[in-house]
Amino acid sequence: MGRTVAELEAALSASEWLDWQRFFAVEPFGTPLLDVIQAQTRALLANINRNDKVRGHPFEAGEFLLFSRSEAEAAPESETVNGLTVPEWRLALYLRACAERIQE
C-alpha cells in the first residue's frame, strides 16, 4: 500500500522531492499519463465505429480525457494540509531543499 505523508516526510528529503517534481515535469507518470493513454484508445475505438455521415471528422484523444489539465490545476489550491495551502507547501519544500543543499 501507499505511504502516509508522515512516512514520506521522514524518508524523502526536500531535495529528493524537488528532483521527483522536475522528473515528473519532463516525464509525467501515474494518473495523468494513464488518462492520455486511455483517451487515445477511446478515440481509436470511436473512430473505428464512427459514422462518416453523422460525424465527418475523426475524434481526437483530447475529447476523451477524463481529467483535464485545467481541472487538476484549479482543484485544491485553497485547501490546507497541516495548516498550509498547496503554494505554501511548495515554497516550504523549496526552502527546505535550498537549506539542505547549502549544508552539503
C-alpha atoms as an extended CHARMM CRD file, in Angstrom:
* protein
*
       104  EXT
         1         1  MET       CA              0.0000000000        0.0000000000        0.0000000000  PROA      1               0.0000000000
         2         2  GLY       CA              0.9700000000        3.6400000000       -0.1970000000  PROA      2               0.0000000000
         3         3  ARG       CA              2.8790000000        5.5220000000        2.4240000000  PROA      3               0.0000000000
         4         4  THR       CA              1.4580000000        8.1580000000        4.6990000000  PROA      4               0.0000000000
         5         5  VAL       CA              2.5480000000       11.7730000000        4.4250000000  PROA      5               0.0000000000
         6         6  ALA       CA              4.4620000000       11.4730000000        7.7200000000  PROA      6               0.0000000000
         7         7  GLU       CA              6.3690000000        8.4160000000        6.4590000000  PROA      7               0.0000000000
         8         8  LEU       CA              7.2840000000       10.1980000000        3.2340000000  PROA      8               0.0000000000
         9         9  GLU       CA              8.4010000000       13.3290000000        5.0980000000  PROA      9               0.0000000000
        10        10  ALA       CA             10.6880000000       11.1700000000        7.2540000000  PROA      10              0.0000000000
        11        11  ALA       CA             12.0930000000        9.1300000000        4.3550000000  PROA      11              0.0000000000
        12        12  LEU       CA             12.2820000000       11.6640000000        1.5000000000  PROA      12              0.0000000000
        13        13  SER       CA             14.4580000000       14.7550000000        1.6620000000  PROA      13              0.0000000000
        14        14  ALA       CA             13.1920000000       18.0330000000        0.2500000000  PROA      14              0.0000000000
        15        15  SER       CA             15.8410000000       17.9680000000       -2.4810000000  PROA      15              0.0000000000
        16        16  GLU       CA             14.7220000000       14.4610000000       -3.4850000000  PROA      16              0.0000000000
        17        17  TRP       CA             11.1360000000       15.7320000000       -3.5830000000  PROA      17              0.0000000000
        18        18  LEU       CA             12.1560000000       18.5730000000       -5.9080000000  PROA      18              0.0000000000
        19        19  ASP       CA             14.0600000000       16.1040000000       -8.1020000000  PROA      19              0.0000000000
        20        20  TRP       CA             10.9010000000       13.9860000000       -8.4130000000  PROA      20              0.0000000000
        21        21  GLN       CA              8.8900000000       17.1040000000       -9.3070000000  PROA      21              0.0000000000
        22        22  ARG       CA             11.4140000000       18.0090000000      -12.0170000000  PROA      22              0.0000000000
        23        23  PHE       CA             11.3250000000       14.4400000000      -13.3540000000  PROA      23              0.0000000000
        24        24  PHE       CA              7.5150000000       14.4870000000      -13.3960000000  PROA      24              0.0000000000
        25        25  ALA       CA              7.5480000000       17.7630000000      -15.3640000000  PROA      25              0.0000000000
        26        26  VAL       CA              9.6570000000       16.0720000000      -18.0610000000  PROA      26              0.0000000000
        27        27  GLU       CA              8.2270000000       12.5200000000      -17.8750000000  PROA      27              0.0000000000
        28        28  PRO       CA              4.7260000000       12.5150000000      -16.3500000000  PROA      28              0.0000000000
        29        29  PHE       CA              3.6810000000        9.2740000000      -14.6790000000  PROA      29              0.0000000000
        30        30  GLY       CA              0.6410000000        7.9530000000      -12.8490000000  PROA      30              0.0000000000
        31        31  THR       CA             -2.9100000000        9.1180000000      -13.4560000000  PROA      31              0.0000000000
        32        32  PRO       CA             -2.1740000000       11.9340000000      -15.9740000000  PROA      32              0.0000000000
        33        33  LEU       CA             -0.1790000000        9.6000000000      -18.2230000000  PROA      33              0.0000000000
        34        34  LEU       CA             -2.6940000000        6.7610000000      -17.9410000000  PROA      34              0.0000000000
        35        35  ASP       CA             -5.5090000000        9.1680000000      -18.7650000000  PROA      35              0.0000000000
        36        36  VAL       CA             -3.7710000000       10.1860000000      -22.0150000000  PROA      36              0.0000000000
        37        37  ILE       CA             -3.0720000000        6.5720000000      -22.9900000000  PROA      37              0.0000000000
        38        38  GLN       CA             -6.6610000000        5.5470000000      -22.3100000000  PROA      38              0.0000000000
        39        39  ALA       CA             -8.0020000000        8.6070000000      -24.1530000000  PROA      39              0.0000000000
        40        40  GLN       CA             -6.0080000000        7.5740000000      -27.2290000000  PROA      40              0.0000000000
        41        41  THR       CA             -7.5280000000        4.0850000000      -27.0440000000  PROA      41              0.0000000000
        42        42  ARG       CA            -11.0310000000        5.5230000000      -26.6240000000  PROA      42              0.0000000000
        43        43  ALA       CA            -10.5100000000        7.8070000000      -29.6410000000  PROA      43              0.0000000000
        44        44  LEU       CA             -9.2670000000        4.8700000000      -31.7230000000  PROA      44              0.0000000000
        45        45  LEU       CA            -12.3360000000        2.8020000000      -30.8370000000  PROA      45              0.0000000000
        46        46  ALA       CA            -14.6630000000        5.7230000000      -31.5030000000  PROA      46              0.0000000000
        47        47  ASN       CA            -13.0400000000        6.3400000000      -34.9020000000  PROA      47              0.0000000000
        48        48  ILE       CA            -13.2700000000        2.6600000000      -35.8540000000  PROA      48              0.0000000000
        49        49  ASN       CA            -17.0100000000        2.8010000000      -35.1470000000  PROA      49              0.0000000000
        50        50  ARG       CA            -17.5760000000        6.3640000000      -36.4040000000  PROA      50              0.0000000000
        51        51  ASN       CA            -20.3140000000        7.0090000000      -38.9380000000  PROA      51              0.0000000000
        52        52  ASP       CA            -18.8370000000        9.3670000000      -41.5650000000  PROA      52              0.0000000000
        53        53  LYS       CA            -22.2880000000       10.7160000000      -42.4000000000  PROA      53              0.0000000000
        54        54  VAL       CA            -23.0250000000       11.6880000000      -38.7980000000  PROA      54              0.0000000000
        55        55  ARG       CA            -19.5320000000       12.9120000000      -37.9220000000  PROA      55              0.0000000000
        56        56  GLY       CA            -17.3760000000       13.9330000000      -40.8590000000  PROA      56              0.0000000000
        57        57  HSD       CA            -14.1610000000       14.4930000000      -38.9350000000  PROA      57              0.0000000000
        58        58  PRO       CA            -12.3260000000       11.9800000000      -36.7110000000  PROA      58              0.0000000000
        59        59  PHE       CA            -12.3740000000       12.0510000000      -32.9420000000  PROA      59              0.0000000000
        60        60  GLU       CA             -9.2770000000       13.3070000000      -31.1350000000  PROA      60              0.0000000000
        61        61  ALA       CA             -7.8120000000       11.8930000000      -27.9360000000  PROA      61              0.0000000000
        62        62  GLY       CA             -8.3830000000       15.2130000000      -26.1440000000  PROA      62              0.0000000000
        63        63  GLU       CA            -12.1270000000       14.6900000000      -26.4210000000  PROA      63              0.0000000000
        64        64  PHE       CA            -11.8420000000       11.5790000000      -24.2470000000  PROA      64              0.0000000000
        65        65  LEU       CA             -9.6620000000       12.8580000000      -21.4030000000  PROA      65              0.0000000000
        66        66  LEU       CA            -11.2850000000       12.2150000000      -18.0360000000  PROA      66              0.0000000000
        67        67  PHE       CA             -9.0700000000       14.6470000000      -16.1090000000  PROA      67              0.0000000000
        68        68  SER       CA             -8.4530000000       17.8940000000      -17.9320000000  PROA      68              0.0000000000
        69        69  ARG       CA             -5.3910000000       19.8900000000      -17.0100000000  PROA      69              0.0000000000
        70        70  SER       CA             -7.4350000000       22.9450000000      -16.0430000000  PROA      70              0.0000000000
        71        71  GLU       CA             -9.4900000000       20.9050000000      -13.5290000000  PROA      71              0.0000000000
        72        72  ALA       CA             -6.3500000000       19.4730000000      -11.9480000000  PROA      72              0.0000000000
        73        73  GLU       CA             -4.7210000000       22.9030000000      -11.6590000000  PROA      73              0.0000000000
        74        74  ALA       CA             -7.8400000000       24.5270000000      -10.2120000000  PROA      74              0.0000000000
        75        75  ALA       CA             -8.5140000000       21.8080000000       -7.6530000000  PROA      75              0.0000000000
        76        76  PRO       CA             -7.0260000000       22.0230000000       -4.1640000000  PROA      76              0.0000000000
        77        77  GLU       CA             -5.1770000000       25.3750000000       -4.2010000000  PROA      77              0.0000000000
        78        78  SER       CA             -7.3290000000       26.7330000000       -1.3660000000  PROA      78              0.0000000000
        79        79  GLU       CA             -7.4420000000       23.5350000000        0.7190000000  PROA      79              0.0000000000
        80        80  THR       CA             -4.9630000000       23.2070000000        3.5540000000  PROA      80              0.0000000000
        81        81  VAL       CA             -2.9240000000       20.2840000000        4.8380000000  PROA      81              0.0000000000
        82        82  ASN       CA             -1.4770000000       20.7590000000        8.2980000000  PROA      82              0.0000000000
        83        83  GLY       CA             -2.3950000000       24.4420000000        8.0530000000  PROA      83              0.0000000000
        84        84  LEU       CA             -0.6050000000       25.1380000000        4.7430000000  PROA      84              0.0000000000
        85        85  THR       CA             -2.0530000000       25.6040000000        1.2570000000  PROA      85              0.0000000000
        86        86  VAL       CA             -0.5360000000       23.9200000000       -1.8150000000  PROA      86              0.0000000000
        87        87  PRO       CA              1.5280000000       27.0000000000       -2.8120000000  PROA      87              0.0000000000
        88        88  GLU       CA              2.7620000000       27.3580000000        0.7810000000  PROA      88              0.0000000000
        89        89  TRP       CA              3.8360000000       23.6750000000        0.8140000000  PROA      89              0.0000000000
        90        90  ARG       CA              5.6910000000       24.1770000000       -2.4700000000  PROA      90              0.0000000000
        91        91  LEU       CA              7.5130000000       27.1610000000       -1.0230000000  PROA      91              0.0000000000
        92        92  ALA       CA              8.2980000000       25.3380000000        2.2410000000  PROA      92              0.0000000000
        93        93  LEU       CA              9.6930000000       22.3200000000        0.3820000000  PROA      93              0.0000000000
        94        94  TYR       CA             11.7290000000       24.5610000000       -1.9010000000  PROA      94              0.0000000000
        95        95  LEU       CA             13.2190000000       26.4420000000        1.0410000000  PROA      95              0.0000000000
        96        96  ARG       CA             13.9840000000       23.1770000000        2.8450000000  PROA      96              0.0000000000
        97        97  ALA       CA             15.7390000000       21.8460000000       -0.2720000000  PROA      97              0.0000000000
        98        98  CYS       CA             17.7910000000       25.0570000000       -0.5190000000  PROA      98              0.0000000000
        99        99  ALA       CA             18.8190000000       24.7430000000        3.1310000000  PROA      99              0.0000000000
       100       100  GLU       CA             19.8320000000       21.0880000000        2.6200000000  PROA      100             0.0000000000
       101       101  ARG       CA             21.9260000000       21.9680000000       -0.4260000000  PROA      101             0.0000000000
       102       102  ILE       CA             23.6830000000       24.7560000000        1.4730000000  PROA      102             0.0000000000
       103       103  GLN       CA             24.5720000000       22.3030000000        4.2610000000  PROA      103             0.0000000000
       104       104  GLU       CA             26.0020000000       19.7350000000        1.7950000000  PROA      104             0.0000000000
